[in-house]
Amino acid sequence: METRTVDETGADTERDETAVDATEPADIDADADADVTETEAEPEAAQDAPETEDRAPSGVGQGAAAVVSAALGLVSLTGSWLGTVAAARETLVGQLETAADAGVATQVKEIYGDAWHTSALWGGLFALTALIVGVVVLARPAFGTPGRTVQAPWIKSVAWAGVSLGVIGLLLAVLKYTDVLLGLPAAG
């Protein structure tokens, strides 16, 4: 089948539609469809790539542990609700167990001294926990994946703050428990 067309110059040309021409628009569209299907396949491969790649750790757990360490260190210095309740309980036990005719020194020790030591003990436990958690956070990169020992600077800073507060809190708790710091008054 032949068709007559007029080209850009105005010349009248005949064309056989059964012959395949390389510049025919239908062929260009077929090539474009092949390119589109290849391009559509690429995003699927790109979506699969993150699953197979190793992701770098975000450090969220280490950061949270560092903040917990610093908070526990602060609690060891300021006191905790648990320490306050334990000290109040020890005061009550001291009042119940101390005889009314006991000497002043015995009453002070049983009622106030034991509560003071209990408060120091709980402060020391919080300080020790802060110290351990902070040291674990600082030592964690050494036991992680080889080559990935980088830790965010803020995590190190907060962990060092937790360790420092833990050491200070532990020192104060020991001094308080041994009556070196603010010991009980001598009654006699």
mmCIF file of C-alpha atoms in Angstrom, residues 32-141:
data_model
loop_
_atom_site.group_PDB
_atom_site.id
_atom_site.type_symbol
_atom_site.label_atom_id
_atom_site.label_comp_id
_atom_site.label_asym_id
_atom_site.label_seq_id
_atom_site.Cartn_x
_atom_site.Cartn_y
_atom_site.Cartn_z
ATOM 1 C CA ALA A 32 11.301 4.570 24.263
ATOM 2 C CA ASP A 33 9.046 1.849 25.723
ATOM 3 C CA ALA A 34 12.062 -0.429 26.136
ATOM 4 C CA ASP A 35 13.957 2.383 27.893
ATOM 5 C CA VAL A 36 11.026 3.014 30.216
ATOM 6 C CA THR A 37 10.798 -0.610 31.285
ATOM 7 C CA GLU A 38 14.543 -0.676 31.971
ATOM 8 C CA THR A 39 14.267 2.554 33.985
ATOM 9 C CA GLU A 40 11.282 1.241 35.917
ATOM 10 C CA ALA A 41 13.295 -1.807 36.918
ATOM 11 C CA GLU A 42 16.146 0.329 38.303
ATOM 12 C CA PRO A 43 14.203 1.831 41.251
ATOM 13 C CA GLU A 44 13.279 -1.668 42.423
ATOM 14 C CA ALA A 45 16.946 -2.594 42.479
ATOM 15 C CA ALA A 46 17.716 0.676 44.278
ATOM 16 C CA GLN A 47 15.031 -0.096 46.852
ATOM 17 C CA ASP A 48 16.570 -3.500 47.526
ATOM 18 C CA ALA A 49 20.066 -2.054 47.921
ATOM 19 C CA PRO A 50 19.612 -0.574 51.438
ATOM 20 C CA GLU A 51 18.450 -3.934 52.750
ATOM 21 C CA THR A 52 21.627 -5.656 51.606
ATOM 22 C CA GLU A 53 23.999 -2.886 52.667
ATOM 23 C CA ASP A 54 25.308 -2.674 56.222
ATOM 24 C CA ARG A 55 23.973 0.417 57.884
ATOM 25 C CA ALA A 56 26.156 2.399 60.219
ATOM 26 C CA PRO A 57 24.881 2.340 63.819
ATOM 27 C CA SER A 58 23.078 5.532 64.751
ATOM 28 C CA GLY A 59 24.337 5.594 68.330
ATOM 29 C CA VAL A 60 20.873 6.181 69.786
ATOM 30 C CA GLY A 61 21.299 3.460 72.408
ATOM 31 C CA GLN A 62 24.710 4.735 73.432
ATOM 32 C CA GLY A 63 23.399 8.295 73.648
ATOM 33 C CA ALA A 64 20.465 7.215 75.780
ATOM 34 C CA ALA A 65 22.751 5.245 78.081
ATOM 35 C CA ALA A 66 25.072 8.250 78.413
ATOM 36 C CA VAL A 67 22.133 10.476 79.405
ATOM 37 C CA VAL A 68 20.964 7.845 81.913
ATOM 38 C CA SER A 69 24.463 7.726 83.374
ATOM 39 C CA ALA A 70 24.556 11.498 83.832
ATOM 40 C CA ALA A 71 21.049 11.515 85.334
ATOM 41 C CA LEU A 72 21.911 8.754 87.791
ATOM 42 C CA GLY A 73 25.066 10.627 88.785
ATOM 43 C CA LEU A 74 23.010 13.736 89.447
ATOM 44 C CA VAL A 75 20.489 11.749 91.478
ATOM 45 C CA SER A 76 23.320 10.300 93.565
ATOM 46 C CA LEU A 77 24.347 13.840 94.533
ATOM 47 C CA THR A 78 20.907 15.340 95.126
ATOM 48 C CA GLY A 79 19.156 12.344 96.647
ATOM 49 C CA SER A 80 16.382 10.176 95.366
ATOM 50 C CA TRP A 81 12.835 9.450 96.345
ATOM 51 C CA LEU A 82 13.847 5.865 97.031
ATOM 52 C CA GLY A 83 16.672 6.970 99.337
ATOM 53 C CA THR A 84 14.356 9.360 101.165
ATOM 54 C CA VAL A 85 11.715 6.672 101.712
ATOM 55 C CA ALA A 86 14.340 4.157 102.881
ATOM 56 C CA ALA A 87 15.787 6.714 105.322
ATOM 57 C CA ALA A 88 12.315 7.568 106.677
ATOM 58 C CA ARG A 89 11.586 3.864 107.128
ATOM 59 C CA GLU A 90 14.868 3.406 108.975
ATOM 60 C CA THR A 91 13.965 6.336 111.232
ATOM 61 C CA LEU A 92 10.623 4.710 112.039
ATOM 62 C CA VAL A 93 12.258 1.356 112.739
ATOM 63 C CA GLY A 94 14.771 3.101 114.998
ATOM 64 C CA GLN A 95 11.958 4.788 116.924
ATOM 65 C CA LEU A 96 10.087 1.531 117.364
ATOM 66 C CA GLU A 97 13.112 -0.481 118.454
ATOM 67 C CA THR A 98 14.647 2.073 120.792
ATOM 68 C CA ALA A 99 13.487 1.801 124.351
ATOM 69 C CA ALA A 100 12.188 4.933 125.994
ATOM 70 C CA ASP A 101 14.760 4.693 128.743
ATOM 71 C CA ALA A 102 17.706 4.287 126.303
ATOM 72 C CA GLY A 103 20.506 6.805 126.496
ATOM 73 C CA VAL A 104 20.702 9.831 124.232
ATOM 74 C CA ALA A 105 23.657 8.442 122.257
ATOM 75 C CA THR A 106 21.752 5.219 121.551
ATOM 76 C CA GLN A 107 18.633 7.110 120.510
ATOM 77 C CA VAL A 108 20.586 9.401 118.156
ATOM 78 C CA LYS A 109 22.364 6.449 116.572
ATOM 79 C CA GLU A 110 19.276 4.280 116.157
ATOM 80 C CA ILE A 111 16.894 7.014 115.022
ATOM 81 C CA TYR A 112 19.092 9.352 113.009
ATOM 82 C CA GLY A 113 22.383 7.552 112.406
ATOM 83 C CA ASP A 114 20.915 4.512 110.705
ATOM 84 C CA ALA A 115 18.718 6.717 108.498
ATOM 85 C CA TRP A 116 21.784 8.794 107.566
ATOM 86 C CA HIS A 117 23.701 5.641 106.624
ATOM 87 C CA THR A 118 20.747 4.305 104.634
ATOM 88 C CA SER A 119 20.548 7.553 102.694
ATOM 89 C CA ALA A 120 24.300 7.348 102.024
ATOM 90 C CA LEU A 121 23.943 3.736 100.910
ATOM 91 C CA TRP A 122 21.247 4.552 98.355
ATOM 92 C CA GLY A 123 23.230 7.532 97.081
ATOM 93 C CA GLY A 124 26.235 5.251 96.695
ATOM 94 C CA LEU A 125 24.203 2.689 94.751
ATOM 95 C CA PHE A 126 22.978 5.358 92.336
ATOM 96 C CA ALA A 127 26.533 6.696 91.985
ATOM 97 C CA LEU A 128 27.960 3.234 91.340
ATOM 98 C CA THR A 129 25.289 2.541 88.732
ATOM 99 C CA ALA A 130 26.031 5.879 87.025
ATOM 100 C CA LEU A 131 29.731 5.061 87.035
ATOM 101 C CA ILE A 132 29.238 1.585 85.551
ATOM 102 C CA VAL A 133 26.823 2.754 82.838
ATOM 103 C CA GLY A 134 29.133 5.634 81.875
ATOM 104 C CA VAL A 135 32.177 3.361 81.639
ATOM 105 C CA VAL A 136 30.235 0.852 79.536
ATOM 106 C CA VAL A 137 29.189 3.607 77.116
ATOM 107 C CA LEU A 138 32.768 4.828 76.816
ATOM 108 C CA ALA A 139 34.137 1.303 76.342
ATOM 109 C CA ARG A 140 31.412 0.152 73.923
ATOM 110 C CA PRO A 141 33.158 1.187 70.676
#
